[in-house]
Coordinates of C-alpha atoms and ligand atoms in Angstrom, one line a residue:
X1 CA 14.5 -22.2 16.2
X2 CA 18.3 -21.9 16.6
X3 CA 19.7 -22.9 20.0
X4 CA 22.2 -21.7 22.1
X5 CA 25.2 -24.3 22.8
X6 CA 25.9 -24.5 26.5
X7 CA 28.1 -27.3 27.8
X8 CA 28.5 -29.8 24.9
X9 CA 25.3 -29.6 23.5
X10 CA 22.6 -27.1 21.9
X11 CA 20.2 -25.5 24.8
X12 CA 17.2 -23.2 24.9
X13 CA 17.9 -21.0 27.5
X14 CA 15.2 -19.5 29.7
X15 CA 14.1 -15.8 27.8
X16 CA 11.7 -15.8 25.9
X17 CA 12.5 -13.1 23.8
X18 CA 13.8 -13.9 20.1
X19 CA 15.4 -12.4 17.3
X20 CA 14.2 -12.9 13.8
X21 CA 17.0 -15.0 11.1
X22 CA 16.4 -13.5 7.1
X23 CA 17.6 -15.3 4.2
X24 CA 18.8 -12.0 2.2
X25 CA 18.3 -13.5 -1.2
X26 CA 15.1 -13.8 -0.8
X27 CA 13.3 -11.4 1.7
X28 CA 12.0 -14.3 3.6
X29 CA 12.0 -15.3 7.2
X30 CA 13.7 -18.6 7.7
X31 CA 14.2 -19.0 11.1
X32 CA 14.2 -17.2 14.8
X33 CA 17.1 -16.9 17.0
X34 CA 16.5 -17.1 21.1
X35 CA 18.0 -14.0 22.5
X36 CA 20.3 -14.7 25.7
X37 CA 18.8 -13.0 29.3
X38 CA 21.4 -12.4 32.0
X39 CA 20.7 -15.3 33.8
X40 CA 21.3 -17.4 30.4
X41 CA 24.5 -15.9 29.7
X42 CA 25.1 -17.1 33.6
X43 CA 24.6 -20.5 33.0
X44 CA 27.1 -20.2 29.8
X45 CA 29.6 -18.8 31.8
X46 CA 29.6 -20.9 34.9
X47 CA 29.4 -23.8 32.1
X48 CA 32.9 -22.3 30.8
X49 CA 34.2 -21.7 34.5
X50 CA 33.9 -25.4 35.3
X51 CA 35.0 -26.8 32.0
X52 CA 38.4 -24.0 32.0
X53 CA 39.3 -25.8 35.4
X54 CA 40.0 -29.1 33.8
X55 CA 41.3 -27.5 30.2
X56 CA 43.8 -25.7 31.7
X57 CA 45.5 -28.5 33.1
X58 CA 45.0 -30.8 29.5
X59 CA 48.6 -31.0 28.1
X60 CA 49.5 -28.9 25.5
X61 CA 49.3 -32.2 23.0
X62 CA 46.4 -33.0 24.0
X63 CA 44.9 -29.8 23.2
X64 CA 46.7 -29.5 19.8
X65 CA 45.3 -32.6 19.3
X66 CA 41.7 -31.5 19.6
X67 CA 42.7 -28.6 17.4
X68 CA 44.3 -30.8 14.6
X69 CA 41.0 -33.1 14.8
X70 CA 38.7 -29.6 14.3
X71 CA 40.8 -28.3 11.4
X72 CA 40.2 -31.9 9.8
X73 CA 36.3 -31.6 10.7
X74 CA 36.2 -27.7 8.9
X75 CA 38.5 -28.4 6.1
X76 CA 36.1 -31.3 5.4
X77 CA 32.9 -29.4 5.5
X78 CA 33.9 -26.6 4.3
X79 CA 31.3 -26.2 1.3
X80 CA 28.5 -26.6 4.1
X81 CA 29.9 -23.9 6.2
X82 CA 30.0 -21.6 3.4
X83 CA 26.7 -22.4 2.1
X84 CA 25.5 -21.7 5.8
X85 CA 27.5 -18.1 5.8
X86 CA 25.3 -17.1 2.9
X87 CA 22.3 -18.5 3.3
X88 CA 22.3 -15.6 6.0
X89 CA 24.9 -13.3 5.5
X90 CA 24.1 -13.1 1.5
X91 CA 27.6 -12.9 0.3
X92 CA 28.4 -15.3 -2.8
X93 CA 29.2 -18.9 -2.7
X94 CA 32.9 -18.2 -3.6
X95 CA 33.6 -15.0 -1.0
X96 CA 31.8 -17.3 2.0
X97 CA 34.2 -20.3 1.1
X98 CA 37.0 -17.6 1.3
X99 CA 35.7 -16.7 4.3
X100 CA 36.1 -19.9 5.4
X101 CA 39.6 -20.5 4.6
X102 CA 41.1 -17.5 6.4
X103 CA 39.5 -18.7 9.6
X104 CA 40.6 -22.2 8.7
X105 CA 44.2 -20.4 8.8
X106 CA 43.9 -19.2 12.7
X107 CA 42.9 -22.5 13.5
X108 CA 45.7 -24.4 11.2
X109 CA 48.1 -21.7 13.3
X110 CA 46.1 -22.7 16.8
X111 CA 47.8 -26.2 16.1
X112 CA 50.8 -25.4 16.6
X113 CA 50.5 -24.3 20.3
X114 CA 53.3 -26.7 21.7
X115 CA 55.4 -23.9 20.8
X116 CA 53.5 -20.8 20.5
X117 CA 52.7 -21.3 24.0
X118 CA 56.7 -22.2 25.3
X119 CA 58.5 -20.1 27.9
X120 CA 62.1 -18.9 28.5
X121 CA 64.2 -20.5 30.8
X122 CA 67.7 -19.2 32.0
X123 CA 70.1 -20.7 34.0
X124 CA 71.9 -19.6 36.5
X125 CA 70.9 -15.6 37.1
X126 CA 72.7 -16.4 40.3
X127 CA 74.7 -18.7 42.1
X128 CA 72.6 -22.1 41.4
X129 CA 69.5 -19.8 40.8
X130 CA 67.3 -20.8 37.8
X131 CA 64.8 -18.6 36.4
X132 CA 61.8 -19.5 33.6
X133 CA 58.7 -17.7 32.0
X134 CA 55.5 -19.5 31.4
X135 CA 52.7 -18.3 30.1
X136 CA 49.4 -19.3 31.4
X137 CA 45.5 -19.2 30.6
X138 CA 43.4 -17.0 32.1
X139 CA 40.2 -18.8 32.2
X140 CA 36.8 -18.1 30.4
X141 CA 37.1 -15.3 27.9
X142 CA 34.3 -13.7 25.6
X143 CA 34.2 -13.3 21.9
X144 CA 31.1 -11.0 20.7
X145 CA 31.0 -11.0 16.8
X146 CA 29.5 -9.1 14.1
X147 CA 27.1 -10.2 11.1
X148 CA 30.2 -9.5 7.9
X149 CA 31.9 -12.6 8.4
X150 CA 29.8 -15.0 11.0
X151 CA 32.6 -17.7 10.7
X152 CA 35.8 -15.5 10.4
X153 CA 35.7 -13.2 12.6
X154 CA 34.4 -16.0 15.5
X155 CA 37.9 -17.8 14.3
X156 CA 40.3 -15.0 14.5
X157 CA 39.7 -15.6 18.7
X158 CA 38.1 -19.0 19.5
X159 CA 41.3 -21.4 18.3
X160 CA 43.6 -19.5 20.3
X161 CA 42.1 -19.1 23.1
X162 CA 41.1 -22.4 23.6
X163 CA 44.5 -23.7 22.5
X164 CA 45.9 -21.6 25.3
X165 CA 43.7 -23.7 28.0
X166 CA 40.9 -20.7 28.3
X167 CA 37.0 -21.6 28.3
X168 CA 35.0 -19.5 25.7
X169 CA 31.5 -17.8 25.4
X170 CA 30.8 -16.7 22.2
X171 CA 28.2 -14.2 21.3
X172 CA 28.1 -14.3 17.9
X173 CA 25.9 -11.6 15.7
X174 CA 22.0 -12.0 16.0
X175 CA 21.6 -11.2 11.8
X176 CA 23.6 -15.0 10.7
X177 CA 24.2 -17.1 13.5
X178 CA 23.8 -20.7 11.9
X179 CA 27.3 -20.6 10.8
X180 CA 29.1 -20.0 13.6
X181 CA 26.7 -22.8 15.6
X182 CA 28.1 -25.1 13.7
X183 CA 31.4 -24.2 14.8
X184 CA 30.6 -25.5 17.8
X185 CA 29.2 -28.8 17.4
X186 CA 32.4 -29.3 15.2
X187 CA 34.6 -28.3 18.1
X188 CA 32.3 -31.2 20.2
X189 CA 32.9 -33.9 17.6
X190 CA 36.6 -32.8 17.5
X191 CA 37.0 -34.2 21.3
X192 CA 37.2 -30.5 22.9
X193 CA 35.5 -31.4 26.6
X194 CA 31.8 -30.3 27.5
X195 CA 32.0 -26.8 28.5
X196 CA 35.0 -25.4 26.5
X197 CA 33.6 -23.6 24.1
X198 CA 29.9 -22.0 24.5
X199 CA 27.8 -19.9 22.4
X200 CA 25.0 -17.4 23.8
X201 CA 22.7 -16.0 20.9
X202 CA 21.5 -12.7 21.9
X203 CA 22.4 -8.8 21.8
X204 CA 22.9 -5.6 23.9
X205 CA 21.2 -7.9 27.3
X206 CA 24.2 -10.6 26.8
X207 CA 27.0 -8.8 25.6
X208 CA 26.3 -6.8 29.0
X209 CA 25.8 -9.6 30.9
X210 CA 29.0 -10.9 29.5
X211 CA 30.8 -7.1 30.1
X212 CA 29.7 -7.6 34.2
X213 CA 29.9 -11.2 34.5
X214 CA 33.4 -11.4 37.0
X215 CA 34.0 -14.5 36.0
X216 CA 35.0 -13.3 32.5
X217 CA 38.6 -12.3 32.1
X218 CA 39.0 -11.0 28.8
X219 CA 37.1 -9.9 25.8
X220 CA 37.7 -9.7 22.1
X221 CA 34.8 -7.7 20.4
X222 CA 34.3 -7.2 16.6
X223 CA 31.5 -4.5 15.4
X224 CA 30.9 -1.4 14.6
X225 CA 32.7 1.8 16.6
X226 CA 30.6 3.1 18.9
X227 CA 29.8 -0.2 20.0
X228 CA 33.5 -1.5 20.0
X229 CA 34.4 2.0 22.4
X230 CA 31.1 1.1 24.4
X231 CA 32.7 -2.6 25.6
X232 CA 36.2 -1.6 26.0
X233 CA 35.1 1.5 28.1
X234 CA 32.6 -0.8 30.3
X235 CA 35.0 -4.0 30.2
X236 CA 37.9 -2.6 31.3
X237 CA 36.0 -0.4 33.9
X238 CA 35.1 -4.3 35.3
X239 CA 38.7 -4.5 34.8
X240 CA 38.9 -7.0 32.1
X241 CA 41.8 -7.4 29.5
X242 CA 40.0 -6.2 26.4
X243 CA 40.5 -5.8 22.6
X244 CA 37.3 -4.1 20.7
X245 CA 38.0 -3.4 16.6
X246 CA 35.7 -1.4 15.3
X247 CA 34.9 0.2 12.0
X248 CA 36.7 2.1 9.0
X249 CA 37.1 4.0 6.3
X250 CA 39.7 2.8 4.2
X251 CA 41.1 5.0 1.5
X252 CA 43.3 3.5 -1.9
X253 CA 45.7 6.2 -2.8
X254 CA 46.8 5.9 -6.2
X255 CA 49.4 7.6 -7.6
X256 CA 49.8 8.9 -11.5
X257 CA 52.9 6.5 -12.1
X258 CA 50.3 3.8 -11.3
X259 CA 49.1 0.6 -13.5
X260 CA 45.6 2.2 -13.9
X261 CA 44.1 -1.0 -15.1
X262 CA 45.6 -3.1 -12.2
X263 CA 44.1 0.1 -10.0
X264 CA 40.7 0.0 -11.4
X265 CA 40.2 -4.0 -11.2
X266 CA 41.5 -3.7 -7.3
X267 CA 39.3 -1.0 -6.7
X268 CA 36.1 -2.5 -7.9
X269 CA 37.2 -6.1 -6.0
X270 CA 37.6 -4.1 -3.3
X271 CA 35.0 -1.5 -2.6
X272 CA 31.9 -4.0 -4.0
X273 CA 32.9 -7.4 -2.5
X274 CA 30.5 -8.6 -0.2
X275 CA 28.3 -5.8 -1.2
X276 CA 31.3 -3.3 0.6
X277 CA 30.0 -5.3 3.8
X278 CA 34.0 -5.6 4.8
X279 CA 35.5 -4.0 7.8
X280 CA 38.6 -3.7 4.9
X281 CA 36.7 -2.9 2.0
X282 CA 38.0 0.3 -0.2
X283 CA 35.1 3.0 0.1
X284 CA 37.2 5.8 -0.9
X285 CA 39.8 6.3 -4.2
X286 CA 42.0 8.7 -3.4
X287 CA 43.1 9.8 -7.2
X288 CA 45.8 11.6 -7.3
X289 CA 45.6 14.2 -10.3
X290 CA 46.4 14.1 -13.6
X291 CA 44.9 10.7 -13.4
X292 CA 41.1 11.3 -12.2
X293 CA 39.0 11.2 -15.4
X294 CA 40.9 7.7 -16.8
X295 CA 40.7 6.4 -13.4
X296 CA 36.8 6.9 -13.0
X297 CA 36.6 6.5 -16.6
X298 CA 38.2 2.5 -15.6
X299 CA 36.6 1.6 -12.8
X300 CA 32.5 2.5 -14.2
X301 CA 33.9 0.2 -17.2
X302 CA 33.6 -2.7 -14.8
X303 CA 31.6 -1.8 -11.8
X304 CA 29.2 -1.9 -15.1
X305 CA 30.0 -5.9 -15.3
X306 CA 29.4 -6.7 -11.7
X307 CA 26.4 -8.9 -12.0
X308 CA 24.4 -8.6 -8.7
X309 CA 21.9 -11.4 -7.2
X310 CA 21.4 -14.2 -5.1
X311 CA 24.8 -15.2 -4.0
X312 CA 24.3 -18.9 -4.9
X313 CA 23.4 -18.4 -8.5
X314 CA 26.1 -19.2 -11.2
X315 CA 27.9 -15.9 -12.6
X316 CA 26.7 -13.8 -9.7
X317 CA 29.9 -11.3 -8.2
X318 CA 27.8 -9.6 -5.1
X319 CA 25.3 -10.4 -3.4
X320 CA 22.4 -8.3 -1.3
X321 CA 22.8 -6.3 1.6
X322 CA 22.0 -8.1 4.9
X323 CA 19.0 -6.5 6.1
X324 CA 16.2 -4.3 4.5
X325 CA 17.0 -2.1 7.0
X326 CA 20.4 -1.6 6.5
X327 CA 19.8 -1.9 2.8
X328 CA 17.4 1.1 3.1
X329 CA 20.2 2.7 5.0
X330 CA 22.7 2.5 2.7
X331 CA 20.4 3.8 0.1
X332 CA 19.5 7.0 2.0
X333 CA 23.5 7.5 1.8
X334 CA 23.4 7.3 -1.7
X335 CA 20.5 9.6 -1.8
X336 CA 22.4 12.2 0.3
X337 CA 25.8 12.2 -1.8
X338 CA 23.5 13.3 -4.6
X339 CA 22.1 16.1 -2.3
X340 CA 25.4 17.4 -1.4
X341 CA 26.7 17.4 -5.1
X342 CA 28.5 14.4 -6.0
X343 CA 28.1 12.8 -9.2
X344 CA 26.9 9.6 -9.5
X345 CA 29.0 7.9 -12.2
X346 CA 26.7 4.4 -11.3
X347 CA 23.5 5.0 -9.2
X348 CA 22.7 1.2 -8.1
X349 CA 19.6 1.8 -6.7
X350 CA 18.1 0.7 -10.1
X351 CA 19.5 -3.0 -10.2
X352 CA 17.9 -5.7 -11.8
X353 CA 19.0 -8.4 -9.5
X354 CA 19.8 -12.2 -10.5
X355 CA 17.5 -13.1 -7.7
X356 CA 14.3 -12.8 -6.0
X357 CA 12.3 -9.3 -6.1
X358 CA 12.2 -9.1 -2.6
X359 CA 15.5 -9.6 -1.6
X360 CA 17.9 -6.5 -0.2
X361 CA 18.9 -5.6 -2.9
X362 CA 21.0 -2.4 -3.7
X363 CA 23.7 -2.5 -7.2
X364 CA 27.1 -1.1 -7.1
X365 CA 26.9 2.9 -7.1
X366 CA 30.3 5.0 -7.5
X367 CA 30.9 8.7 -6.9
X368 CA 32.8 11.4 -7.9
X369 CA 34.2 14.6 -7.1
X370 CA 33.7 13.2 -3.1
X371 CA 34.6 16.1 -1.0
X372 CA 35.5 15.6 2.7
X373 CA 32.4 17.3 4.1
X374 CA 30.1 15.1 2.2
X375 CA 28.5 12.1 4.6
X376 CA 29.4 9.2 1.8
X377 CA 33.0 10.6 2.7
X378 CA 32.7 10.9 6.7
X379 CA 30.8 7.8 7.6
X380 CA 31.2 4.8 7.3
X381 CA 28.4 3.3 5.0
X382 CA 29.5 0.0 4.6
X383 CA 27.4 -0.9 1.5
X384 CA 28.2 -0.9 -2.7
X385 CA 29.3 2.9 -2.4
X386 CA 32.9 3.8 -3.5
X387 CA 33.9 7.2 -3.6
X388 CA 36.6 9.0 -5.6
X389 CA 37.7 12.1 -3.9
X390 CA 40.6 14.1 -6.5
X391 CA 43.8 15.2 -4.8
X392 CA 46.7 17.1 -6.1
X393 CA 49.5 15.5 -4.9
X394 CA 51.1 12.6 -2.6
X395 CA 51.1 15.1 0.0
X396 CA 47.6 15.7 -0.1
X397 CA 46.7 12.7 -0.4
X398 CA 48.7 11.1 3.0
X399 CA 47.1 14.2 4.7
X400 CA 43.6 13.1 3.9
X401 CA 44.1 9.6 4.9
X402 CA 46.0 10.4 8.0
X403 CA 43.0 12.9 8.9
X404 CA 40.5 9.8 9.2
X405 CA 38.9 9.1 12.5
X406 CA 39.7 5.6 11.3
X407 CA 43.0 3.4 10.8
X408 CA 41.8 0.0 10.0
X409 CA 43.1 -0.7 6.3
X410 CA 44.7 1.1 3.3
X411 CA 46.5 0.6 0.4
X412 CA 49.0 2.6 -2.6
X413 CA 48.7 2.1 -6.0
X414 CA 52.1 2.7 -7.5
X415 CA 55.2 2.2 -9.3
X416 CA 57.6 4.2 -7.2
X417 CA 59.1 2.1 -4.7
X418 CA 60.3 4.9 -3.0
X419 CA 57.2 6.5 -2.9
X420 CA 55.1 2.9 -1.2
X421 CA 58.3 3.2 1.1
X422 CA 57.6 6.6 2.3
X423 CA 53.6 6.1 2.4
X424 CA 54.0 3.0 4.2
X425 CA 55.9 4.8 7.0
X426 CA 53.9 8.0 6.8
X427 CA 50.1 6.5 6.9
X428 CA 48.4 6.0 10.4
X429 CA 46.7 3.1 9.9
X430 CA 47.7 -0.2 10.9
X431 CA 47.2 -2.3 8.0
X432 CA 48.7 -1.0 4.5
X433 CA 48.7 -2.9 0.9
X434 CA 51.2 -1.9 -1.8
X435 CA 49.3 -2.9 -4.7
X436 CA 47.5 -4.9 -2.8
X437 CA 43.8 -3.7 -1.9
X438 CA 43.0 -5.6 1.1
X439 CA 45.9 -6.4 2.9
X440 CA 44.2 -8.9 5.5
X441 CA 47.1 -10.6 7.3
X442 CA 47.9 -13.9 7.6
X443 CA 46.9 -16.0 10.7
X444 CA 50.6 -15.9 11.5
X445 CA 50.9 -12.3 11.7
X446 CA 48.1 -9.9 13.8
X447 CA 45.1 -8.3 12.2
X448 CA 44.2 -4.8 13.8
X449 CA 43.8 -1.3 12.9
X450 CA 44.7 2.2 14.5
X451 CA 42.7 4.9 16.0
X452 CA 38.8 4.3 15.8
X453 CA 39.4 1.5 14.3
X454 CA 40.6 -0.8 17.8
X455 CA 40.6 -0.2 21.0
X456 CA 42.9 -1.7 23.3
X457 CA 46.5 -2.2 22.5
X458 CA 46.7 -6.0 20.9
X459 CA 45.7 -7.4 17.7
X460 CA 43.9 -10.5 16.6
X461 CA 45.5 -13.5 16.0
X462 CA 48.8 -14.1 15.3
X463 CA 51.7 -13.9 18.7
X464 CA 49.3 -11.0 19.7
X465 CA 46.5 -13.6 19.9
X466 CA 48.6 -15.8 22.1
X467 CA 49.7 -13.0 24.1
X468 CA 46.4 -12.0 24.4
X469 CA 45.0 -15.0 25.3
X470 CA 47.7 -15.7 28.0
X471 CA 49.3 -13.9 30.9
X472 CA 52.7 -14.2 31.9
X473 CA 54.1 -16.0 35.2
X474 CA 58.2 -15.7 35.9
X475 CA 59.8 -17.9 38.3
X476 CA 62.7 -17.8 40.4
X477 CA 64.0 -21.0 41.6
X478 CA 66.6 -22.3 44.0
X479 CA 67.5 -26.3 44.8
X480 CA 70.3 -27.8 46.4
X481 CA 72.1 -24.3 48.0
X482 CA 73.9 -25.9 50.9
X483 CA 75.0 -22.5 52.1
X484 CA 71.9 -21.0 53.8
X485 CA 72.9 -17.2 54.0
X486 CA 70.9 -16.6 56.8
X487 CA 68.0 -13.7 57.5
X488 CA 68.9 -10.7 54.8
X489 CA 66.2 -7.7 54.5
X490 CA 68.2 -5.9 51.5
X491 CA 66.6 -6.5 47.7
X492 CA 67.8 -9.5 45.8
X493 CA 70.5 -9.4 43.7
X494 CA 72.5 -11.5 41.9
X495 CA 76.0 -13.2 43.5
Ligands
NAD1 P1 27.6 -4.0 15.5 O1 28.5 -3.1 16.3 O2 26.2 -3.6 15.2 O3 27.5 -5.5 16.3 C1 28.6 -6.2 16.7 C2 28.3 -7.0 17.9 O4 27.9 -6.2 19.0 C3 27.1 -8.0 17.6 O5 27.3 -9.2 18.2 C4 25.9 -7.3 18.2 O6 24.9 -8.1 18.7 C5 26.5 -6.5 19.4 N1 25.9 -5.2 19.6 C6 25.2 -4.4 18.8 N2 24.8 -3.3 19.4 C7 25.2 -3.4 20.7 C8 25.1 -2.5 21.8 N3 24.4 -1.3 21.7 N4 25.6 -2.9 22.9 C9 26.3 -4.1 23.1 N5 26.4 -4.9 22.0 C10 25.9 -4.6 20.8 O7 28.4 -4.4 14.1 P2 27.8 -5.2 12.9 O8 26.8 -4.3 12.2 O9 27.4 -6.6 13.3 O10 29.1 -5.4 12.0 C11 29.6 -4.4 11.2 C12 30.6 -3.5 11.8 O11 31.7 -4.2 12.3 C13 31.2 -2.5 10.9 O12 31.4 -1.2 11.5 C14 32.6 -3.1 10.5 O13 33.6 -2.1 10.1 C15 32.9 -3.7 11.8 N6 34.0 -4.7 11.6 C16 35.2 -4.4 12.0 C17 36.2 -5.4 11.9 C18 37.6 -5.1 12.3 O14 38.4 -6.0 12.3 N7 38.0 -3.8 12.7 C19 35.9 -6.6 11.3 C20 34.6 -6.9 10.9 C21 33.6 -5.9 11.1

């Protein structure tokens, strides 16, 4: 059984209901996961209350201390953590340790709080009047992750938070929570005090436990869309600070001046890493004509070579899906593209896996001639499916993309700087590669995307992840004025 971890160490927690741990690979049940009641997630978050009392009075060395000590502890183990990831998740050896190495960026940024975290100071704004900005914690926040990247995703939030002085609960997904435990006896070993950092295992009962609990002052939330409106609706109605991302569509655009061959390889990296399990992955080409039929022709060349099985064999590029369920799901999508008349260039629902028979397996599958009223274009699948949809111009491509509900990611195949210039300040979306297929940002800048895509006005990570994580305190000061100016109701201003 997989236990919570509640003030420093792992904990059972009262409910007896459980949620059941897969190994994807395989089909088979490895382990159950408790599943947090309200009065659970109470204990977590009173745990946190205490413990962000003491934090938020720890000097900023000591806590970039604690975070340079945790960097050391992940960069060490790093193979474990990613062997953990897909043990669970299912994606392959080498994408997991990828996985780990962005987070391992938030958290190498999270060091450097001493200055993220500095205020403004100016002298004088009047006579012998000083005034200065700090920017202060603001006490036990909640992070509620999804199942595509169990260690990621928990990272983007938990560094900086903590670095700014703030006590954590995280709720991490219910489908691979292993990895993320870990996390937290890490941040134990690391020196970080009992109580800083928590972790609840549960669903819908502790994320709105978490949503209600008063004590909580913010929320960062990672999932799917409706959910991601659900808990910035509710959370802010509690009147929490809250950021929720949710899911996408993200369209690659290429243009006929493109490197075709660069085009296809990013588009097959793109749309069938992780099994399309990314909240950036490409699921639809946007071809722009005369280049369709070499573009298509490109891509089923190598989606052809992606070998699919159990993500810790040798030679293996994609892994299964990470439930039967949602395996079965994806599958009906394929089935329906078929129904409403695309053509399935590569149908993967034949695959011979590298891997166990029983594991969730579904192969690459691309489509053509994708029109917009088709289900494989609208929602968002997020499986092995890439669609091409066949535009005849720039114009009508940037329309289509800007008609998404979605704005998480999106990218331009081209050699026309002029024409990346203009689509990068045409697209509505907030993340945009220029022959780059996923443009993830760096922990340094802020990860978010527009529309359906986030909810809330601030980004992960990056100064938006401080600013997030913080709120903002000016004061006006005054020592030594001999000359008392007596009783004056009019508005301050400056002499
Ligand atoms: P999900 O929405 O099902 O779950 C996310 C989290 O919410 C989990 O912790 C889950 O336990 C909880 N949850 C699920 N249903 C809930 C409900 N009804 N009420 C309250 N909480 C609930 O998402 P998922 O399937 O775990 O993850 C995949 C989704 O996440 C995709 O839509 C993907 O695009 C999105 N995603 C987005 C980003 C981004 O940065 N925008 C990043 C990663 C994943």
């Amino acid at each position: 059984m997989i236990s919570h971890f509640v003030d420093g160490k792992p904990w059972t927690g009262g409910s007896v209901r459980q949620g059941e741990v897969y190994d994807p690979a395989t089909g088979r049940l490895t382990g159950h996961v408790p599943l947090a009641s309200a009065a659970d997630v109470a204990v977590a978050v009173d745990a946190a209350s205490r413990a962000a009392r003491a934090w938020r009075d720890a000097s900023l060395a000591k806590r970039g201390a604690v975070m340079f000590a945790f960097r050391e502890i992940v960069n060490a183990r790093r193979d474990r953590l990613a062997a953990a990831i897909t043990a669970e998740h299912g994606k392959v050896l080498a994408d997991a340790a990828g996985e780990v190495q962005r987070g391992l960026e938030v958290i190498e940024y999270a060091c450097g709080i001493p200055s993220l975290q500095r205020g403004a100071f100016s002298e004088n704004v009047s006579t012998e009047v000083d005034s200065y900005s700090l920017r202060q914690p603001l006490g036990v926040v909640a992070v509620i992750s999804p199942f595509n990247f169990p260690v990621m995703v928990p990272l983007w939030f938990v560094p900086i938070a903590i670095a700014c002085g703030n006590a954590v609960v995280l709720k991490p997904s219910e489908k691979d929570p292993s990895a993320p435990t870990l996390l937290a006896e890490w941040f134990a070993e690391a020196g970080l005090p009992d109580g800083v950092f928590n972790i609840v295992h549960g669903d819908k009962e502790a994320v709105d436990a978490l949503l209600e609990s008063p004590a909580v002052r913010a929320v960062s939330f990672v999932g799917s869309t409706p959910v991601a409106r659900y808990v910035y609706q509710r959370g802010t109605m509690a009147g929490k600070r809250v950021q929720a991302l949710g899911g996408a569509k993200n369209h690659m655009v290429v243009l006929p001046d493109a490197d075709l061959d660069l085009a296809a390889d990013a588009a097959v990296s793109a749309g069938f890493g992780s099994a399309g399990e990314r909240c950036m992955a490409i699921s639809v080409v946007v071809a722009v004509e005369p280049v369709a039929d070499d573009l298509v022709s490109r891509i089923a060349t190598r989606v052809a070579e992606v070998r699919t099985g159990d993500g810790r064999r040798a030679g293996c590029d994609m892994g299964p899906l990470v439930t039967g369920a949602h395996r079965d799901r994806v599958t009906s999508y394929v089935e329906a593209g078929i129904a409403a008349g695309a053509t399935a260039v590569v149908d993967g629902r034949g695959v011979e896996p590298a891997g166990e028979r029983d594991g969730f397996w579904l192969g690459p599958t691309l489509f053509d001639h994708v029109t917009p009223d088709m289900s494989i274009y609208t929602d968002e699948i997020f499986g092995p499916v890439l669609s091409v949809v066949r535009v005849a111009s720039y114009d009508e491509a940037l329309a289509l993309v800007n008609s998404s509900e979605y704005g998480n990611g999106t990218a331009i195949f081209t050699n026309d700087g002029g024409a990346a210039r203009r689509f990068q300040h045409e697209v509505e979306v907030g993340m945009v590669g220029v022959n780059v297929p996923i443009p993830v940002p760096m922990a340094y800048f802020s990860f978010g995307g527009w529309k359906a895509s986030l909810f809330g006005d601030t980004h992960a990570h990056g100064r938006d992840g401080v600013h997030f994580f913080t709120r903002g305190k000016v004061v006006t000061s005054r020592w030594l004025d001999p000359r008392h100016g007596g009783v004056n109701l009019g508005f301050p201003t400056q002499s």
